[in-house]
Amino acid sequence: MVYIVGNSFCGSTLLGFLLSAHPDIIYLGELKIKTWLKERSCSCGHSLDTCPFYSDYFSEFNTTKKSLFADVRPRSVISLLFRRDKIISKNAIVKMESFYHSITEHVLQMYPNAKYIVDTSKSIWMLNGWLHTSVDKDIKIIWLTRHLQPSMASFTKRGFKFYHSLLSILVNNMLTKYYLKWNKLNYLKLDYTRFYSEYEEIAKSTSAFLNIPIPSAYQNHHNHHVISGNSNTKKEFTGQFKGFHNDEEWKSLLTKNQKRILSWFE
Ligand SMILES: [Zn+2]
C-alpha cells in the first residue's frame, strides 16, 4: 500500500492519479470516506452500477468499512501522539485487517499484477489503523506538503473560516511530524508546489522510493476507481489529463492582511 498523509487540499487526489500512470498501481481514492452516504460516480467513467470494480463489490466494500470507523478513529487525534499501541482496540484491529483483506483480494481479482494500492486518506488515525494490520511492513508513506498560502486559499475559497483553517493546518502538520518521528516511520516528503515545474524529478524520487518506475508523463491504464477526493481533479482524469496548473490562484484569493499573517508562519 502507498499511503499519503497531508492536509486537506494538499493535492493528494492529483498525486494518486499520477501514481496510477504505472499500470500496476491501483488508485482507489480516500479509503476513509463514508462512501455509502451519497450517490457517487467513479473516475473510470462508469456509474457505480456499471463500474467493473464496484458494481458487485460496493455493498461488501461499504459493510466492511462501516463497522470500523467508530473503533479505529480516536476521540481526540492528539491521543495519536501518545500510547500508539493502546489507542486502538483488538476488535478494531480485527475489523481493519478484514477490510484490508477484502480490498486486496478484490483488487487482485481484477488486476492480478497489481503491486500497490494507493490510499489518499491523509489522516494519521487511518494510517495508525493500517499500521496495526499485516500491511504494516509493506506500507510506503508519502507526506505531501503544500505551501501555507495556497493551502489556506483552498480552505477559504470553500467557505472555511480563516483562523480555524490555519489552526487545523498547523496542528495537523505538528501531529504528522511527531507521529512519523516517534514511531520511527520511513517516509518520502513531496512538495506539491514543485509538481508544475519539476514533475520529472518528483517522479524520479518517487520511483526510487516505491521501487517501481513511475512514468513522468501520465498515461491512463484504467486502473483507478476513485469515488472521493477533489471532484475537478477526478473529472480531469476521467477524461484526458491536460497537464499541471501553476499553483498561483491564491495570490488573488487571499487579502493583503491574510498574506501578511501567513508569512509569519512560513
Ligand atoms: Zn470504476
PDB file of C-alpha atoms and ligand atoms in Angstrom:
ATOM      1  CA  MET A   1       0.000   0.000   0.000  1.00  0.00           C
ATOM      2  CA  VAL A   2       1.038   3.576  -0.681  1.00  0.00           C
ATOM      3  CA  TYR A   3      -0.456   5.834   1.988  1.00  0.00           C
ATOM      4  CA  ILE A   4      -0.474   9.602   1.510  1.00  0.00           C
ATOM      5  CA  VAL A   5      -0.526  11.876   4.561  1.00  0.00           C
ATOM      6  CA  GLY A   6      -1.033  15.640   4.474  1.00  0.00           C
ATOM      7  CA  ASN A   7      -3.572  18.421   4.937  1.00  0.00           C
ATOM      8  CA  SER A   8      -6.873  18.804   3.134  1.00  0.00           C
ATOM      9  CA  PHE A   9      -6.407  20.310  -0.352  1.00  0.00           C
ATOM     10  CA  CYS A  10      -2.707  19.361  -0.480  1.00  0.00           C
ATOM     11  CA  GLY A  11      -3.042  17.788  -3.946  1.00  0.00           C
ATOM     12  CA  SER A  12      -3.326  14.162  -2.817  1.00  0.00           C
ATOM     13  CA  THR A  13      -6.007  13.267  -5.377  1.00  0.00           C
ATOM     14  CA  LEU A  14      -3.736  14.525  -8.152  1.00  0.00           C
ATOM     15  CA  LEU A  15      -0.794  12.538  -6.784  1.00  0.00           C
ATOM     16  CA  GLY A  16      -2.925   9.391  -6.508  1.00  0.00           C
ATOM     17  CA  PHE A  17      -3.851   9.603 -10.196  1.00  0.00           C
ATOM     18  CA  LEU A  18      -0.267  10.397 -11.232  1.00  0.00           C
ATOM     19  CA  LEU A  19       0.988   7.276  -9.448  1.00  0.00           C
ATOM     20  CA  SER A  20      -1.579   5.221 -11.363  1.00  0.00           C
ATOM     21  CA  ALA A  21       0.301   6.154 -14.559  1.00  0.00           C
ATOM     22  CA  HIS A  22       2.021   2.858 -13.771  1.00  0.00           C
ATOM     23  CA  PRO A  23      -0.415   0.087 -14.775  1.00  0.00           C
ATOM     24  CA  ASP A  24       0.294  -1.969 -11.622  1.00  0.00           C
ATOM     25  CA  ILE A  25      -0.520   0.839  -9.206  1.00  0.00           C
ATOM     26  CA  ILE A  26      -4.228   0.841  -8.418  1.00  0.00           C
ATOM     27  CA  TYR A  27      -5.742   4.058  -7.120  1.00  0.00           C
ATOM     28  CA  LEU A  28      -8.937   3.825  -5.066  1.00  0.00           C
ATOM     29  CA  GLY A  29      -9.208   7.355  -3.635  1.00  0.00           C
ATOM     30  CA  GLU A  30      -9.645   8.062   0.078  1.00  0.00           C
ATOM     31  CA  LEU A  31     -10.497   4.775   1.712  1.00  0.00           C
ATOM     32  CA  LYS A  32     -11.604   6.552   4.905  1.00  0.00           C
ATOM     33  CA  ILE A  33     -14.521   8.284   3.149  1.00  0.00           C
ATOM     34  CA  LYS A  34     -18.050   7.253   4.129  1.00  0.00           C
ATOM     35  CA  THR A  35     -18.834   6.092   0.612  1.00  0.00           C
ATOM     36  CA  TRP A  36     -22.337   4.929   1.486  1.00  0.00           C
ATOM     37  CA  LEU A  37     -23.546   8.449   2.285  1.00  0.00           C
ATOM     38  CA  LYS A  38     -24.157   9.871  -1.166  1.00  0.00           C
ATOM     39  CA  GLU A  39     -24.629   8.862  -4.757  1.00  0.00           C
ATOM     40  CA  ARG A  40     -21.250   8.789  -6.424  1.00  0.00           C
ATOM     41  CA  SER A  41     -19.757   8.232  -9.849  1.00  0.00           C
ATOM     42  CA  CYS A  42     -16.434   6.535 -10.479  1.00  0.00           C
ATOM     43  CA  SER A  43     -13.339   8.099 -12.053  1.00  0.00           C
ATOM     44  CA  CYS A  44     -13.289   5.233 -14.576  1.00  0.00           C
ATOM     45  CA  GLY A  45     -16.256   6.954 -16.219  1.00  0.00           C
ATOM     46  CA  HIS A  46     -18.928   4.492 -15.077  1.00  0.00           C
ATOM     47  CA  SER A  47     -21.712   4.846 -12.572  1.00  0.00           C
ATOM     48  CA  LEU A  48     -21.351   2.580  -9.539  1.00  0.00           C
ATOM     49  CA  ASP A  49     -23.797   0.047 -11.029  1.00  0.00           C
ATOM     50  CA  THR A  50     -21.693  -0.473 -14.119  1.00  0.00           C
ATOM     51  CA  CYS A  51     -18.154   0.167 -12.792  1.00  0.00           C
ATOM     52  CA  PRO A  52     -16.176  -3.061 -13.254  1.00  0.00           C
ATOM     53  CA  PHE A  53     -14.583  -2.616  -9.822  1.00  0.00           C
ATOM     54  CA  TYR A  54     -17.530  -1.582  -7.640  1.00  0.00           C
ATOM     55  CA  SER A  55     -20.654  -2.955  -9.318  1.00  0.00           C
ATOM     56  CA  ASP A  56     -20.745  -6.293  -7.493  1.00  0.00           C
ATOM     57  CA  TYR A  57     -18.404  -5.256  -4.666  1.00  0.00           C
ATOM     58  CA  PHE A  58     -19.816  -1.945  -3.431  1.00  0.00           C
ATOM     59  CA  SER A  59     -22.048  -3.362  -0.724  1.00  0.00           C
ATOM     60  CA  GLU A  60     -19.279  -5.574   0.738  1.00  0.00           C
ATOM     61  CA  PHE A  61     -16.866  -2.610   0.487  1.00  0.00           C
ATOM     62  CA  ASN A  62     -19.244  -0.414   2.472  1.00  0.00           C
ATOM     63  CA  THR A  63     -20.235  -3.004   5.063  1.00  0.00           C
ATOM     64  CA  THR A  64     -16.664  -3.941   5.975  1.00  0.00           C
ATOM     65  CA  LYS A  65     -15.729  -0.275   6.168  1.00  0.00           C
ATOM     66  CA  LYS A  66     -18.799   0.999   8.038  1.00  0.00           C
ATOM     67  CA  SER A  67     -18.105  -1.037  11.129  1.00  0.00           C
ATOM     68  CA  LEU A  68     -14.526   0.067  11.638  1.00  0.00           C
ATOM     69  CA  PHE A  69     -14.718   3.864  11.894  1.00  0.00           C
ATOM     70  CA  ALA A  70     -16.000   4.139  15.439  1.00  0.00           C
ATOM     71  CA  ASP A  71     -13.265   1.804  16.674  1.00  0.00           C
ATOM     72  CA  VAL A  72     -10.291   2.984  14.637  1.00  0.00           C
ATOM     73  CA  ARG A  73     -10.809   6.736  14.884  1.00  0.00           C
ATOM     74  CA  PRO A  74      -9.761   8.004  18.325  1.00  0.00           C
ATOM     75  CA  ARG A  75     -11.920  10.572  20.113  1.00  0.00           C
ATOM     76  CA  SER A  76      -9.083  13.068  20.061  1.00  0.00           C
ATOM     77  CA  VAL A  77      -6.409  12.982  17.353  1.00  0.00           C
ATOM     78  CA  ILE A  78      -3.913  14.363  19.865  1.00  0.00           C
ATOM     79  CA  SER A  79      -4.020  10.973  21.585  1.00  0.00           C
ATOM     80  CA  LEU A  80      -2.262   9.621  18.484  1.00  0.00           C
ATOM     81  CA  LEU A  81       0.875  11.299  19.776  1.00  0.00           C
ATOM     82  CA  PHE A  82       0.896   9.054  22.814  1.00  0.00           C
ATOM     83  CA  ARG A  83       0.402   5.399  23.584  1.00  0.00           C
ATOM     84  CA  ARG A  84       0.212   4.338  19.949  1.00  0.00           C
ATOM     85  CA  ASP A  85      -0.442   0.699  20.860  1.00  0.00           C
ATOM     86  CA  LYS A  86      -3.138   1.362  23.391  1.00  0.00           C
ATOM     87  CA  ILE A  87      -5.442   3.692  21.473  1.00  0.00           C
ATOM     88  CA  ILE A  88      -6.754   1.000  19.155  1.00  0.00           C
ATOM     89  CA  SER A  89      -8.714  -1.968  20.461  1.00  0.00           C
ATOM     90  CA  LYS A  90      -8.199  -5.614  19.482  1.00  0.00           C
ATOM     91  CA  ASN A  91     -11.662  -5.526  17.979  1.00  0.00           C
ATOM     92  CA  ALA A  92     -10.713  -2.555  15.779  1.00  0.00           C
ATOM     93  CA  ILE A  93      -7.577  -4.341  14.570  1.00  0.00           C
ATOM     94  CA  VAL A  94      -9.634  -7.362  13.513  1.00  0.00           C
ATOM     95  CA  LYS A  95     -12.023  -5.120  11.548  1.00  0.00           C
ATOM     96  CA  MET A  96      -9.181  -3.181   9.924  1.00  0.00           C
ATOM     97  CA  GLU A  97      -7.494  -6.432   8.911  1.00  0.00           C
ATOM     98  CA  SER A  98     -10.665  -7.799   7.332  1.00  0.00           C
ATOM     99  CA  PHE A  99     -11.167  -4.527   5.408  1.00  0.00           C
ATOM    100  CA  TYR A 100      -7.579  -4.794   4.176  1.00  0.00           C
ATOM    101  CA  HIS A 101      -8.067  -8.388   3.023  1.00  0.00           C
ATOM    102  CA  SER A 102     -11.370  -7.637   1.364  1.00  0.00           C
ATOM    103  CA  ILE A 103      -9.824  -4.830  -0.708  1.00  0.00           C
ATOM    104  CA  THR A 104      -6.599  -6.584  -1.674  1.00  0.00           C
ATOM    105  CA  GLU A 105      -8.475  -9.718  -2.690  1.00  0.00           C
ATOM    106  CA  HIS A 106     -10.850  -7.754  -4.876  1.00  0.00           C
ATOM    107  CA  VAL A 107      -8.047  -5.683  -6.437  1.00  0.00           C
ATOM    108  CA  LEU A 108      -6.030  -8.818  -7.256  1.00  0.00           C
ATOM    109  CA  GLN A 109      -9.056 -10.457  -8.871  1.00  0.00           C
ATOM    110  CA  MET A 110      -9.331  -7.604 -11.326  1.00  0.00           C
ATOM    111  CA  TYR A 111      -5.641  -6.673 -11.542  1.00  0.00           C
ATOM    112  CA  PRO A 112      -3.596  -9.854 -10.970  1.00  0.00           C
ATOM    113  CA  ASN A 113      -0.305  -7.965 -11.480  1.00  0.00           C
ATOM    114  CA  ALA A 114      -1.097  -5.174  -9.020  1.00  0.00           C
ATOM    115  CA  LYS A 115       1.900  -4.077  -6.933  1.00  0.00           C
ATOM    116  CA  TYR A 116       0.397  -1.232  -4.934  1.00  0.00           C
ATOM    117  CA  ILE A 117      -2.951   0.120  -3.828  1.00  0.00           C
ATOM    118  CA  VAL A 118      -2.919   3.885  -3.204  1.00  0.00           C
ATOM    119  CA  ASP A 119      -4.932   5.289  -0.291  1.00  0.00           C
ATOM    120  CA  THR A 120      -5.052   9.101  -0.173  1.00  0.00           C
ATOM    121  CA  SER A 121      -6.981   9.275   3.120  1.00  0.00           C
ATOM    122  CA  LYS A 122      -4.323  11.657   4.529  1.00  0.00           C
ATOM    123  CA  SER A 123      -5.428  11.232   8.160  1.00  0.00           C
ATOM    124  CA  ILE A 124      -2.995   9.970  10.750  1.00  0.00           C
ATOM    125  CA  TRP A 125      -5.697   7.924  12.515  1.00  0.00           C
ATOM    126  CA  MET A 126      -6.328   5.908   9.340  1.00  0.00           C
ATOM    127  CA  LEU A 127      -2.573   5.370   8.902  1.00  0.00           C
ATOM    128  CA  ASN A 128      -2.433   4.270  12.529  1.00  0.00           C
ATOM    129  CA  GLY A 129      -5.164   1.745  11.717  1.00  0.00           C
ATOM    130  CA  TRP A 130      -3.279   0.350   8.694  1.00  0.00           C
ATOM    131  CA  LEU A 131      -0.080   0.071  10.727  1.00  0.00           C
ATOM    132  CA  HIS A 132      -1.862  -2.368  13.022  1.00  0.00           C
ATOM    133  CA  THR A 133      -2.676  -4.735  10.153  1.00  0.00           C
ATOM    134  CA  SER A 134      -0.483  -7.127   8.175  1.00  0.00           C
ATOM    135  CA  VAL A 135       0.232  -4.343   5.641  1.00  0.00           C
ATOM    136  CA  ASP A 136       2.471  -2.802   8.340  1.00  0.00           C
ATOM    137  CA  LYS A 137       5.789  -3.954   6.840  1.00  0.00           C
ATOM    138  CA  ASP A 138       4.833  -3.154   3.231  1.00  0.00           C
ATOM    139  CA  ILE A 139       3.300   0.262   3.637  1.00  0.00           C
ATOM    140  CA  LYS A 140       5.022   3.170   1.883  1.00  0.00           C
ATOM    141  CA  ILE A 141       4.232   6.562   3.357  1.00  0.00           C
ATOM    142  CA  ILE A 142       4.348   9.739   1.283  1.00  0.00           C
ATOM    143  CA  TRP A 143       3.973  13.041   3.115  1.00  0.00           C
ATOM    144  CA  LEU A 144       2.595  15.520   0.596  1.00  0.00           C
ATOM    145  CA  THR A 145       3.057  19.146   1.613  1.00  0.00           C
ATOM    146  CA  ARG A 146       1.803  22.346   0.056  1.00  0.00           C
ATOM    147  CA  HIS A 147       2.841  25.899   0.958  1.00  0.00           C
ATOM    148  CA  LEU A 148       0.718  27.558   3.600  1.00  0.00           C
ATOM    149  CA  GLN A 149      -0.657  30.404   1.449  1.00  0.00           C
ATOM    150  CA  PRO A 150      -2.093  28.316  -1.422  1.00  0.00           C
ATOM    151  CA  SER A 151      -3.389  25.756   1.117  1.00  0.00           C
ATOM    152  CA  MET A 152      -5.178  28.458   3.049  1.00  0.00           C
ATOM    153  CA  ALA A 153      -6.639  29.900  -0.154  1.00  0.00           C
ATOM    154  CA  SER A 154      -8.150  26.485  -0.900  1.00  0.00           C
ATOM    155  CA  PHE A 155      -9.782  26.418   2.544  1.00  0.00           C
ATOM    156  CA  THR A 156     -11.180  29.965   2.418  1.00  0.00           C
ATOM    157  CA  LYS A 157     -12.378  29.523  -1.184  1.00  0.00           C
ATOM    158  CA  ARG A 158     -14.631  26.716   0.050  1.00  0.00           C
ATOM    159  CA  GLY A 159     -16.034  28.857   2.850  1.00  0.00           C
ATOM    160  CA  PHE A 160     -13.913  27.635   5.774  1.00  0.00           C
ATOM    161  CA  LYS A 161     -13.107  30.256   8.419  1.00  0.00           C
ATOM    162  CA  PHE A 162      -9.599  31.713   8.191  1.00  0.00           C
ATOM    163  CA  TYR A 163      -8.265  31.188  11.730  1.00  0.00           C
ATOM    164  CA  HIS A 164      -9.980  27.847  12.145  1.00  0.00           C
ATOM    165  CA  SER A 165      -8.328  26.586   8.934  1.00  0.00           C
ATOM    166  CA  LEU A 166      -4.953  27.965   9.927  1.00  0.00           C
ATOM    167  CA  LEU A 167      -5.115  26.255  13.291  1.00  0.00           C
ATOM    168  CA  SER A 168      -6.175  22.944  11.756  1.00  0.00           C
ATOM    169  CA  ILE A 169      -3.262  23.059   9.272  1.00  0.00           C
ATOM    170  CA  LEU A 170      -0.700  23.908  11.958  1.00  0.00           C
ATOM    171  CA  VAL A 171      -1.975  21.242  14.358  1.00  0.00           C
ATOM    172  CA  ASN A 172      -2.106  18.614  11.633  1.00  0.00           C
ATOM    173  CA  ASN A 173       1.456  19.435  10.499  1.00  0.00           C
ATOM    174  CA  MET A 174       2.689  19.030  14.044  1.00  0.00           C
ATOM    175  CA  LEU A 175       0.738  15.820  14.575  1.00  0.00           C
ATOM    176  CA  THR A 176       2.057  14.336  11.322  1.00  0.00           C
ATOM    177  CA  LYS A 177       5.644  15.293  12.076  1.00  0.00           C
ATOM    178  CA  TYR A 178       5.699  13.790  15.570  1.00  0.00           C
ATOM    179  CA  TYR A 179       3.656  10.713  14.727  1.00  0.00           C
ATOM    180  CA  LEU A 180       6.114   9.804  11.955  1.00  0.00           C
ATOM    181  CA  LYS A 181       9.114  10.650  14.097  1.00  0.00           C
ATOM    182  CA  TRP A 182       8.156   8.943  17.335  1.00  0.00           C
ATOM    183  CA  ASN A 183       7.070   5.795  15.526  1.00  0.00           C
ATOM    184  CA  LYS A 184      10.353   5.844  13.546  1.00  0.00           C
ATOM    185  CA  LEU A 185       8.486   5.586  10.238  1.00  0.00           C
ATOM    186  CA  ASN A 186      10.299   5.891   6.953  1.00  0.00           C
ATOM    187  CA  TYR A 187       8.618   8.277   4.515  1.00  0.00           C
ATOM    188  CA  LEU A 188       9.112  10.331   1.366  1.00  0.00           C
ATOM    189  CA  LYS A 189       8.303  14.038   1.575  1.00  0.00           C
ATOM    190  CA  LEU A 190       6.976  15.640  -1.613  1.00  0.00           C
ATOM    191  CA  ASP A 191       6.126  19.278  -2.248  1.00  0.00           C
ATOM    192  CA  TYR A 192       3.012  19.847  -4.350  1.00  0.00           C
ATOM    193  CA  THR A 193       4.268  23.290  -5.354  1.00  0.00           C
ATOM    194  CA  ARG A 194       7.115  21.658  -7.292  1.00  0.00           C
ATOM    195  CA  PHE A 195       4.854  19.452  -9.443  1.00  0.00           C
ATOM    196  CA  TYR A 196       4.256  22.169 -12.024  1.00  0.00           C
ATOM    197  CA  SER A 197       7.890  22.884 -12.826  1.00  0.00           C
ATOM    198  CA  GLU A 198       9.761  19.751 -11.704  1.00  0.00           C
ATOM    199  CA  TYR A 199       7.490  16.755 -12.073  1.00  0.00           C
ATOM    200  CA  GLU A 200      10.189  14.708 -13.752  1.00  0.00           C
ATOM    201  CA  GLU A 201      12.300  14.987 -10.582  1.00  0.00           C
ATOM    202  CA  ILE A 202       9.285  14.152  -8.407  1.00  0.00           C
ATOM    203  CA  ALA A 203       8.549  11.059 -10.497  1.00  0.00           C
ATOM    204  CA  LYS A 204      12.177  10.002 -10.226  1.00  0.00           C
ATOM    205  CA  SER A 205      12.406  10.234  -6.448  1.00  0.00           C
ATOM    206  CA  THR A 206       9.007   8.559  -6.052  1.00  0.00           C
ATOM    207  CA  SER A 207      10.089   5.705  -8.352  1.00  0.00           C
ATOM    208  CA  ALA A 208      13.196   5.157  -6.238  1.00  0.00           C
ATOM    209  CA  PHE A 209      11.185   5.215  -3.020  1.00  0.00           C
ATOM    210  CA  LEU A 210       8.500   2.801  -4.266  1.00  0.00           C
ATOM    211  CA  ASN A 211      10.938   0.728  -6.287  1.00  0.00           C
ATOM    212  CA  ILE A 212       8.702   0.841  -9.364  1.00  0.00           C
ATOM    213  CA  PRO A 213       9.124   3.168 -12.371  1.00  0.00           C
ATOM    214  CA  ILE A 214       6.501   5.938 -12.307  1.00  0.00           C
ATOM    215  CA  PRO A 215       6.166   7.469 -15.801  1.00  0.00           C
ATOM    216  CA  SER A 216       6.684  11.220 -15.779  1.00  0.00           C
ATOM    217  CA  ALA A 217       4.018  11.645 -18.461  1.00  0.00           C
ATOM    218  CA  TYR A 218       0.540  10.492 -17.492  1.00  0.00           C
ATOM    219  CA  GLN A 219      -0.975   7.514 -19.280  1.00  0.00           C
ATOM    220  CA  ASN A 220      -4.371   6.103 -18.409  1.00  0.00           C
ATOM    221  CA  HIS A 221      -4.440   2.341 -17.824  1.00  0.00           C
ATOM    222  CA  HIS A 222      -7.991   2.256 -16.414  1.00  0.00           C
ATOM    223  CA  ASN A 223      -6.593   1.227 -13.069  1.00  0.00           C
ATOM    224  CA  HIS A 224      -8.264   3.919 -10.971  1.00  0.00           C
ATOM    225  CA  HIS A 225     -11.671   3.684  -9.356  1.00  0.00           C
ATOM    226  CA  VAL A 226     -11.954   6.844  -7.356  1.00  0.00           C
ATOM    227  CA  ILE A 227     -15.270   7.887  -5.836  1.00  0.00           C
ATOM    228  CA  SER A 228     -13.895  10.504  -3.400  1.00  0.00           C
ATOM    229  CA  GLY A 229     -11.414  13.371  -3.335  1.00  0.00           C
ATOM    230  CA  ASN A 230     -11.253  16.554  -5.378  1.00  0.00           C
ATOM    231  CA  SER A 231     -14.079  16.310  -7.923  1.00  0.00           C
ATOM    232  CA  ASN A 232     -12.437  18.591 -10.516  1.00  0.00           C
ATOM    233  CA  THR A 233      -9.254  16.528 -10.456  1.00  0.00           C
ATOM    234  CA  LYS A 234     -11.340  13.369 -10.691  1.00  0.00           C
ATOM    235  CA  LYS A 235     -13.183  14.689 -13.744  1.00  0.00           C
ATOM    236  CA  GLU A 236      -9.914  15.577 -15.407  1.00  0.00           C
ATOM    237  CA  PHE A 237      -8.639  12.012 -15.125  1.00  0.00           C
ATOM    238  CA  THR A 238     -11.946  10.514 -16.253  1.00  0.00           C
ATOM    239  CA  GLY A 239     -11.270  12.398 -19.459  1.00  0.00           C
ATOM    240  CA  GLN A 240      -7.791  13.318 -20.562  1.00  0.00           C
ATOM    241  CA  PHE A 241      -5.308  14.831 -18.104  1.00  0.00           C
ATOM    242  CA  LYS A 242      -4.150  18.103 -19.675  1.00  0.00           C
ATOM    243  CA  GLY A 243      -1.140  18.847 -17.504  1.00  0.00           C
ATOM    244  CA  PHE A 244      -0.299  20.775 -14.351  1.00  0.00           C
ATOM    245  CA  HIS A 245      -1.599  24.172 -13.302  1.00  0.00           C
ATOM    246  CA  ASN A 246       0.778  26.663 -11.762  1.00  0.00           C
ATOM    247  CA  ASP A 247      -0.285  26.969  -8.113  1.00  0.00           C
ATOM    248  CA  GLU A 248      -0.839  30.749  -8.162  1.00  0.00           C
ATOM    249  CA  GLU A 249      -4.566  31.249  -7.731  1.00  0.00           C
ATOM    250  CA  TRP A 250      -4.017  32.033  -4.010  1.00  0.00           C
ATOM    251  CA  LYS A 251      -2.454  35.378  -4.939  1.00  0.00           C
ATOM    252  CA  SER A 252      -5.821  36.755  -5.961  1.00  0.00           C
ATOM    253  CA  LEU A 253      -7.860  34.846  -3.374  1.00  0.00           C
ATOM    254  CA  LEU A 254      -6.144  35.972  -0.171  1.00  0.00           C
ATOM    255  CA  THR A 255      -6.318  39.520   1.143  1.00  0.00           C
ATOM    256  CA  LYS A 256      -3.208  41.551   1.854  1.00  0.00           C
ATOM    257  CA  ASN A 257      -3.705  41.112   5.586  1.00  0.00           C
ATOM    258  CA  GLN A 258      -4.173  37.369   5.303  1.00  0.00           C
ATOM    259  CA  LYS A 259      -0.964  37.099   3.275  1.00  0.00           C
ATOM    260  CA  ARG A 260       0.913  39.043   5.909  1.00  0.00           C
ATOM    261  CA  ILE A 261      -0.365  36.896   8.764  1.00  0.00           C
ATOM    262  CA  LEU A 262       0.517  33.712   6.877  1.00  0.00           C
ATOM    263  CA  SER A 263       4.029  34.944   6.119  1.00  0.00           C
ATOM    264  CA  TRP A 264       4.734  34.792   9.885  1.00  0.00           C
ATOM    265  CA  PHE A 265       4.233  31.022   9.830  1.00  0.00           C
ATOM    266  CA  GLU A 266       6.123  30.046   6.644  1.00  0.00           C
TER     267      GLU A 266
HETATM  268 ZN    ZN B   1     -14.718   2.436 -11.610  1.00  0.00          ZN
END
